[in-house]
Amino acid sequence: MIKVFVLFFLLVFKTPSTLYASDFIQVKAAIQISSTVSDGKYSLYQIAKIAKDSGIKAVVFADKGFMRWEYGLWPFRRLIKRTVISNSIAQYKPQRYLKDITDLESEFPHMIFIPGVDSSPFYYWRGSPFLGNLTICNWHKQLIAIGLNKPSDYNNLPVIGNQKALREGVDIFKLFPLVTLFIGLFLFNRRIYSYKDSEGKELAPYSKSLRVTGVVTVILSILFFLNNWPPFRVKFDAYHGDLESTPYQNFIDYINQKDGLVFWTHPEAENISRRGKVRIETKKYPQALLYTRDYTGFTIFPAGYKEVGRVNGIWDEVLKEYCQGRRKHPVWAIGTLAFDQQGELSKRIQVVSTVLLVNKLNKEEVIKSLREGKMYALKGKGALKFILDDFSIKDKETDRNATLGDTINLKGSHIIHIKGHFREGEDSPSLEIKLIRNGRVIRIFRENSPFDVSYEDGLVRKGKSYYRLEIRSQGLIVVTNPIFVNVM
């Protein structure tokens, strides 16, 4: 009898807190860190070492893909131009970048390292250098792509700093200067009138005005020909104003074709600054999540919560569109560090992280977790100390379970299970747990750590809907990805 009691005690009280009902392992991940490959403060190795010392098991790098600005004066924008190039994966070479990340696996065998790229697919110019108001717009309107494993995937990124990847075929109109070149040569050789001697030699003088016109035409033709070379059409450039969602949807489609993951980053961040005489202006862009399709998700932390991730915000609107069949795929939330130069990485890791649910600790499982929404994001004091042991939905009739990112078919009422705690040795503050259904808070639980609550919801209408959690405690905020239910 004593042995039975001991066994029961071990099973109930000693089960590892990192296991969900479906035996998922919880992996703390640090996502979106730039290294010295581009504009970062630390090398790839230093980032890996700091992450290891902080208890992080998975690191997703996100160096800049192409750091290239270019402004040309009309009408010879390719000939009379100023180009600014900074460190990037393109400069470092993608094959070297991928190899360096792979090499980290031998140095840190119990960690996962995944390549990523931070991209600005588009920018456009406003104003004039002659009026002192030249402005580069939307340079910081960015997405990160994760899981591209071939150098060619990086070399062909369809971003405005990589014009070769934006070509769409030959533009025959750009060859028109060849026609005007021959016209110029013809004018240059025109005489005032035609008069030949007995041997057929032209004796009439050349027309000075036509010769001048011919010279000017030849020079301009050569300049326009050189300016138009190579004579390709491009999908877009920086001189025709704001193209709204088109360049970004083009980038998203490309990443999906390469079987990568793509996330909108800091959609609520505004960036107004200067570089020399050029003004840099990017206004916040939360509406971009409504106007684009088929992206994997967005960064709720940082700069993605107040308008997008809050209850009944843009994220909930997008999730409802998915439930209504107006989108093919759901949209997931992640927490990213967005770390490059400012501050200390070890401190940033303490306040922002994403916890992934995986079956095994390997690269494929981490990518799968990010793709399928099996994760929750944390920001604030205690981000590395809090553990959400379980958030799942159980069908009362069939005993089937679903957790983050899953969809479960139901016939009626169901049990929602929420369990979590702060690590041993930490303070046990009170928590406010909001259970959100279809963008509305349907129940608020006020609990102390550790907590274990169950809630039966029998009010869901037929069709697809979703639940998600928002948990707050003394400066900490935790946001889970949704669980979808389909009531038959």
XYZ file of C-alpha atoms in Angstrom:
488
model
C 0.000 0.000 0.000
C 2.862 2.366 0.850
C 4.525 1.633 -2.498
C 1.313 2.460 -4.322
C 1.046 5.777 -2.463
C 4.677 6.647 -3.258
C 4.140 5.858 -6.923
C 0.984 7.994 -6.973
C 2.871 10.879 -5.311
C 5.659 10.739 -7.893
C 3.264 10.670 -10.801
C 1.143 13.531 -9.563
C 3.670 15.856 -7.978
C 6.944 15.088 -9.717
C 5.839 15.106 -13.354
C 8.131 17.570 -15.152
C 6.444 20.948 -15.586
C 7.764 21.196 -19.111
C 5.376 18.542 -20.353
C 1.979 19.376 -21.826
C -0.875 16.909 -21.860
C 0.368 15.720 -25.249
C 3.928 15.230 -23.970
C 5.333 18.345 -25.621
C 8.656 19.641 -24.403
C 8.772 23.378 -23.738
C 11.751 25.118 -25.347
C 12.611 28.733 -24.610
C 13.681 30.500 -27.782
C 15.398 33.815 -28.523
C 14.202 35.063 -31.907
C 15.432 37.878 -34.176
C 18.978 38.688 -33.143
C 21.334 40.489 -35.521
C 25.036 39.628 -35.397
C 28.158 41.362 -36.669
C 27.354 39.767 -40.023
C 25.115 42.809 -40.505
C 24.331 45.522 -37.962
C 24.641 43.560 -34.720
C 26.751 44.092 -31.626
C 27.841 40.493 -31.052
C 29.260 37.756 -33.245
C 27.259 34.605 -33.956
C 29.387 32.717 -31.423
C 28.937 35.373 -28.736
C 25.176 35.322 -29.239
C 25.124 31.537 -28.871
C 27.210 31.714 -25.684
C 25.016 34.397 -24.088
C 21.873 32.454 -25.009
C 23.257 29.254 -23.503
C 24.211 31.004 -20.265
C 20.671 32.440 -20.095
C 18.996 29.039 -20.384
C 17.859 29.502 -23.986
C 17.663 26.317 -26.042
C 16.819 27.693 -29.499
C 18.190 30.785 -31.243
C 16.771 32.261 -34.441
C 19.166 34.718 -36.041
C 17.859 37.527 -38.230
C 20.643 39.463 -39.894
C 19.856 42.030 -42.545
C 19.661 40.498 -46.020
C 20.489 43.533 -48.159
C 21.527 46.923 -46.787
C 21.568 49.094 -49.892
C 20.095 52.528 -50.532
C 20.256 54.188 -53.906
C 19.068 57.558 -55.142
C 19.477 58.649 -58.759
C 18.737 61.973 -60.427
C 16.111 62.002 -63.155
C 16.387 61.295 -66.069
C 19.690 59.430 -65.616
C 18.926 57.651 -62.363
C 21.336 54.779 -63.039
C 24.207 57.005 -64.117
C 23.980 59.945 -61.727
C 23.328 58.325 -58.369
C 24.449 57.937 -54.799
C 24.592 54.433 -53.332
C 25.006 53.549 -49.655
C 25.889 49.940 -48.792
C 26.227 48.571 -45.256
C 27.048 45.160 -43.786
C 24.549 42.448 -44.648
C 24.226 38.764 -45.446
C 24.658 39.696 -49.110
C 28.023 41.329 -48.354
C 29.081 38.534 -46.006
C 27.915 35.896 -48.521
C 24.966 33.608 -47.744
C 26.952 30.362 -48.000
C 29.382 31.636 -45.358
C 26.521 32.803 -43.137
C 24.780 29.429 -43.292
C 28.015 27.532 -42.661
C 28.865 29.645 -39.619
C 25.452 28.956 -38.108
C 25.762 25.237 -38.814
C 29.208 25.205 -37.176
C 27.681 26.476 -33.937
C 25.930 23.131 -33.516
C 29.251 21.396 -32.804
C 30.231 24.088 -30.294
C 26.842 24.010 -28.543
C 25.503 20.477 -29.097
C 22.383 20.821 -26.946
C 21.086 23.943 -28.637
C 19.230 24.657 -31.874
C 20.341 27.419 -34.255
C 18.156 28.523 -37.148
C 19.099 31.040 -39.841
C 16.835 33.983 -40.459
C 16.920 37.154 -42.505
C 15.527 40.583 -41.673
C 14.324 42.316 -44.823
C 12.959 45.657 -45.973
C 11.252 44.598 -49.209
C 10.539 48.157 -50.301
C 11.252 51.825 -49.786
C 10.398 54.900 -51.813
C 11.765 58.421 -52.144
C 9.910 61.632 -51.419
C 11.155 65.195 -51.784
C 14.287 66.480 -53.488
C 17.977 66.808 -52.572
C 17.896 70.318 -54.051
C 15.098 71.423 -51.707
C 16.684 69.794 -48.651
C 13.678 67.547 -47.962
C 14.787 64.242 -49.494
C 13.127 61.448 -47.493
C 13.440 57.688 -47.668
C 10.087 56.202 -46.662
C 9.262 52.756 -45.214
C 12.873 51.584 -44.859
C 11.952 50.110 -41.465
C 8.759 48.410 -42.643
C 10.163 44.931 -42.249
C 9.550 41.209 -42.237
C 11.749 38.361 -41.061
C 12.037 35.113 -42.978
C 13.047 31.994 -41.062
C 14.335 28.632 -42.204
C 15.847 29.437 -45.618
C 18.663 26.919 -45.994
C 20.052 27.512 -49.500
C 22.406 30.354 -50.502
C 20.286 30.907 -53.613
C 17.263 31.607 -51.399
C 19.112 34.620 -49.970
C 20.693 35.729 -53.240
C 17.257 35.915 -54.875
C 15.347 37.708 -52.131
C 12.845 39.999 -53.931
C 13.732 43.224 -52.135
C 14.364 46.655 -53.566
C 18.052 46.490 -52.617
C 18.428 43.420 -54.851
C 17.278 44.627 -58.273
C 18.381 41.441 -60.067
C 15.706 39.515 -58.181
C 13.002 41.957 -59.340
C 13.575 41.548 -63.080
C 10.602 40.461 -65.175
C 11.990 40.177 -68.688
C 13.359 42.450 -71.392
C 11.740 45.861 -71.896
C 12.120 46.603 -75.609
C 11.284 50.279 -75.040
C 14.553 50.618 -73.146
C 16.321 49.835 -76.427
C 14.719 52.838 -78.138
C 17.938 54.927 -77.717
C 19.468 52.705 -80.422
C 16.890 54.091 -82.837
C 17.603 57.698 -81.867
C 21.320 56.949 -82.112
C 20.958 56.100 -85.804
C 18.784 59.174 -86.296
C 21.517 61.290 -84.711
C 24.177 59.794 -86.979
C 21.935 60.452 -89.980
C 21.451 64.099 -88.994
C 25.164 64.509 -88.388
C 25.842 63.518 -91.983
C 23.122 65.628 -93.617
C 24.232 68.292 -96.097
C 22.535 71.570 -96.971
C 21.736 70.231 -100.442
C 22.900 67.410 -102.665
C 25.532 68.213 -105.357
C 28.072 65.738 -106.736
C 30.977 66.058 -109.129
C 31.607 63.839 -112.150
C 33.089 61.150 -109.892
C 30.051 61.114 -107.594
C 31.743 62.926 -104.695
C 29.462 65.145 -102.588
C 30.498 68.787 -102.881
C 27.713 70.448 -100.882
C 28.633 71.610 -97.365
C 27.244 69.939 -94.220
C 24.400 71.616 -92.381
C 25.871 73.074 -89.203
C 22.505 73.120 -87.403
C 21.782 69.483 -88.302
C 25.307 68.499 -87.281
C 24.813 70.093 -83.857
C 21.428 68.419 -83.554
C 22.989 65.119 -84.599
C 25.809 65.394 -82.025
C 23.351 66.215 -79.246
C 21.084 63.359 -80.323
C 23.981 60.874 -80.435
C 25.258 61.918 -76.988
C 21.803 61.738 -75.406
C 21.140 58.397 -77.109
C 24.340 56.926 -75.690
C 23.548 58.276 -72.221
C 20.001 56.912 -72.282
C 21.225 53.574 -73.627
C 23.783 53.274 -70.806
C 21.169 54.408 -68.276
C 18.719 51.751 -69.509
C 21.245 48.916 -69.560
C 20.543 46.123 -68.811
C 17.141 46.619 -70.481
C 14.990 44.664 -68.024
C 11.608 45.486 -66.594
C 11.484 45.413 -62.793
C 8.486 44.718 -60.584
C 8.926 47.999 -58.713
C 11.420 50.747 -57.957
C 11.806 53.545 -55.417
C 10.622 56.441 -57.581
C 6.892 55.908 -57.998
C 5.570 56.514 -54.502
C 4.018 54.146 -51.990
C 3.009 50.854 -53.607
C 1.129 49.780 -50.446
C 1.004 45.990 -49.969
C 2.300 44.862 -53.387
C 6.064 44.590 -52.631
C 5.399 42.934 -49.271
C 2.962 40.371 -50.639
C 5.536 39.615 -53.327
C 8.123 38.938 -50.589
C 5.689 36.783 -48.594
C 4.834 34.703 -51.670
C 8.531 34.159 -52.405
C 9.283 32.929 -48.874
C 6.304 30.565 -49.008
C 7.583 29.162 -52.308
C 10.876 28.379 -50.547
C 8.998 26.651 -47.712
C 10.187 29.275 -45.236
C 8.329 31.143 -42.514
C 7.663 34.870 -42.695
C 6.652 37.214 -39.872
C 5.770 40.896 -39.831
C 8.010 42.639 -37.285
C 7.261 45.550 -34.892
C 4.176 46.735 -36.844
C 3.421 49.471 -34.304
C 6.916 50.995 -34.230
C 7.456 54.405 -35.764
C 10.955 55.354 -36.907
C 11.808 58.975 -37.665
C 15.507 59.828 -37.918
C 18.171 61.302 -40.191
C 21.280 60.049 -41.883
C 23.272 62.998 -43.079
C 20.972 65.146 -45.196
C 18.467 62.342 -45.756
C 15.387 62.050 -43.562
C 14.345 58.475 -42.708
C 10.643 58.003 -42.107
C 8.647 54.870 -41.352
C 5.230 55.246 -39.802
C 3.658 52.380 -37.891
C 1.946 49.835 -40.105
C -0.499 47.628 -38.160
C -2.969 47.670 -41.065
C -0.432 45.774 -43.186
C -1.526 42.607 -41.393
C -5.024 43.062 -42.812
C -3.953 43.834 -46.360
C -1.488 40.957 -46.843
C -2.118 37.216 -46.979
C -0.426 33.915 -46.183
C 2.280 35.236 -43.861
C 3.095 33.001 -40.890
C 2.619 35.544 -38.140
C 3.761 38.751 -36.495
C 5.838 39.904 -33.547
C 3.453 40.787 -30.741
C 6.467 41.780 -28.605
C 7.948 44.283 -29.123
C 5.706 46.939 -30.724
C 2.871 44.682 -31.789
C 0.462 44.551 -28.875
C -1.402 47.855 -28.425
C -3.215 47.829 -31.762
C -2.598 44.357 -33.169
C -2.306 41.897 -30.301
C -4.672 43.409 -27.726
C -8.073 41.903 -27.117
C -10.337 42.607 -30.105
C -7.430 44.141 -31.993
C -6.230 43.521 -35.519
C -4.965 40.021 -34.692
C -8.392 38.957 -33.502
C -9.880 40.444 -36.661
C -7.495 38.379 -38.781
C -8.197 35.214 -36.776
C -11.936 35.730 -37.258
C -11.365 36.091 -40.995
C -9.662 32.690 -40.924
C -12.569 31.150 -38.989
C -14.991 32.602 -41.542
C -13.047 31.043 -44.422
C -11.757 34.368 -45.746
C -8.120 33.377 -45.149
C -6.399 30.110 -45.960
C -4.118 30.127 -42.947
C -4.234 31.390 -39.355
C -1.763 33.998 -38.130
C 0.529 33.288 -35.172
C 2.082 35.627 -32.589
C 5.702 35.415 -31.435
C 7.891 37.430 -29.109
C 11.170 38.620 -30.588
C 14.200 40.431 -29.216
C 14.709 42.713 -32.258
C 18.257 43.060 -30.950
C 21.104 44.674 -32.835
C 23.265 47.313 -31.118
C 21.350 48.846 -28.247
C 21.709 47.522 -24.692
C 22.899 44.154 -23.445
C 21.683 40.943 -25.024
C 21.729 39.041 -21.720
C 19.293 41.561 -20.237
C 17.016 41.597 -23.293
C 16.730 37.802 -23.161
C 15.430 38.076 -19.610
C 12.412 40.162 -20.605
C 11.267 38.836 -24.017
C 11.062 35.251 -25.180
C 8.960 32.724 -27.047
C 8.298 29.258 -25.656
C 7.932 26.528 -28.273
C 6.188 23.186 -27.830
C 8.150 20.425 -29.526
C 8.177 16.629 -29.465
C 11.978 16.509 -29.682
C 14.721 19.078 -29.415
C 15.832 19.378 -33.038
C 15.733 21.922 -35.824
C 12.837 20.312 -37.673
C 10.634 20.329 -34.569
C 11.433 23.971 -33.813
C 10.502 25.001 -37.363
C 7.343 22.896 -37.159
C 6.359 24.558 -33.898
C 6.785 28.040 -35.400
C 4.863 27.004 -38.500
C 1.942 25.456 -36.597
C 1.561 28.059 -33.841
C 2.610 25.788 -30.992
C 4.081 28.577 -28.889
C 3.376 31.388 -26.492
C 5.109 34.736 -26.090
C 6.254 36.463 -22.908
C 7.383 39.991 -22.120
C 8.408 41.704 -18.904
C 9.716 40.811 -15.492
C 9.812 37.059 -15.043
C 9.653 36.171 -18.738
C 12.129 33.336 -18.241
C 10.661 32.317 -14.897
C 7.042 31.670 -15.838
C 5.876 28.338 -17.253
C 2.454 27.725 -18.764
C 2.171 24.031 -18.037
C -1.001 23.494 -20.003
C -3.569 25.258 -22.147
C -5.791 22.699 -23.799
C -9.358 21.912 -24.750
C -10.976 18.560 -24.131
C -14.070 17.252 -25.871
C -16.359 15.896 -23.138
C -17.860 13.243 -25.399
C -14.728 11.833 -27.048
C -11.954 12.792 -24.555
C -9.931 14.204 -27.446
C -7.534 17.033 -26.585
C -6.203 20.024 -28.508
C -3.527 22.520 -27.575
C -1.879 25.624 -29.053
C -2.271 25.849 -32.823
C -4.547 22.807 -33.023
C -8.088 22.502 -34.369
C -10.528 20.155 -32.666
C -13.955 19.056 -33.865
C -16.603 19.203 -31.142
C -20.228 18.275 -30.786
C -21.009 20.601 -27.903
C -19.635 21.594 -24.520
C -15.962 21.153 -23.728
C -13.473 21.628 -20.911
C -10.735 24.268 -21.115
C -7.747 23.494 -18.902
C -5.231 26.174 -17.872
C -2.274 25.432 -15.647
C 0.947 27.293 -14.878
C 3.496 28.392 -12.300
C 6.655 30.338 -11.625
C 9.829 28.341 -11.214
C 10.747 27.029 -7.772
C 12.527 29.545 -5.606
C 10.784 32.478 -7.282
C 8.125 34.688 -5.726
C 4.569 33.475 -6.208
C 2.671 36.590 -7.284
C -0.994 36.711 -8.156
C -2.019 36.426 -11.800
C -4.905 37.663 -13.912
C -5.826 35.145 -16.614
C -8.097 36.292 -19.427
C -9.787 33.612 -21.486
C -10.540 35.101 -24.901
C -13.000 33.651 -27.387
C -13.336 35.199 -30.849
C -11.862 38.509 -29.724
C -13.906 38.842 -26.508
C -12.932 38.143 -22.919
C -15.401 35.525 -21.709
C -13.878 34.823 -18.304
C -11.230 36.295 -16.012
C -9.505 34.079 -13.451
C -7.517 35.603 -10.593
C -5.135 33.016 -9.231
C -1.928 32.624 -7.277
C 1.065 30.671 -8.559
C 0.898 27.758 -9.040
C -2.578 27.647 -10.562
C -4.731 24.948 -12.132
C -8.165 25.912 -13.432
C -10.791 24.288 -15.596
C -13.703 25.950 -17.344
C -16.602 24.381 -19.191
C -17.890 26.370 -22.152
C -21.094 25.198 -23.750
C -22.088 28.454 -25.444
C -20.088 28.187 -28.654
C -22.164 28.381 -31.828
C -21.786 25.971 -34.699
C -18.865 26.611 -36.981
C -15.228 27.478 -36.333
C -14.091 29.682 -33.477
C -10.998 30.005 -31.302
C -9.721 30.532 -27.778
C -6.548 32.202 -26.627
C -5.101 33.416 -23.317
C -3.667 36.637 -21.987
C -1.981 36.381 -18.590
C -0.638 39.299 -16.529
C 1.364 39.391 -13.310
C 3.428 42.273 -11.893
C 4.775 43.603 -15.204
C 4.728 40.233 -16.960
C 2.408 39.625 -19.900
C 1.956 36.233 -21.533
C 0.032 35.751 -24.784
C -0.739 32.332 -26.209
C -1.536 31.363 -29.737
C -5.106 30.210 -30.326
C -6.757 26.822 -30.181
C -9.441 26.446 -32.844
C -12.661 24.565 -32.260
C -15.066 23.436 -34.930
C -18.518 22.777 -33.475
C -20.418 20.305 -35.620
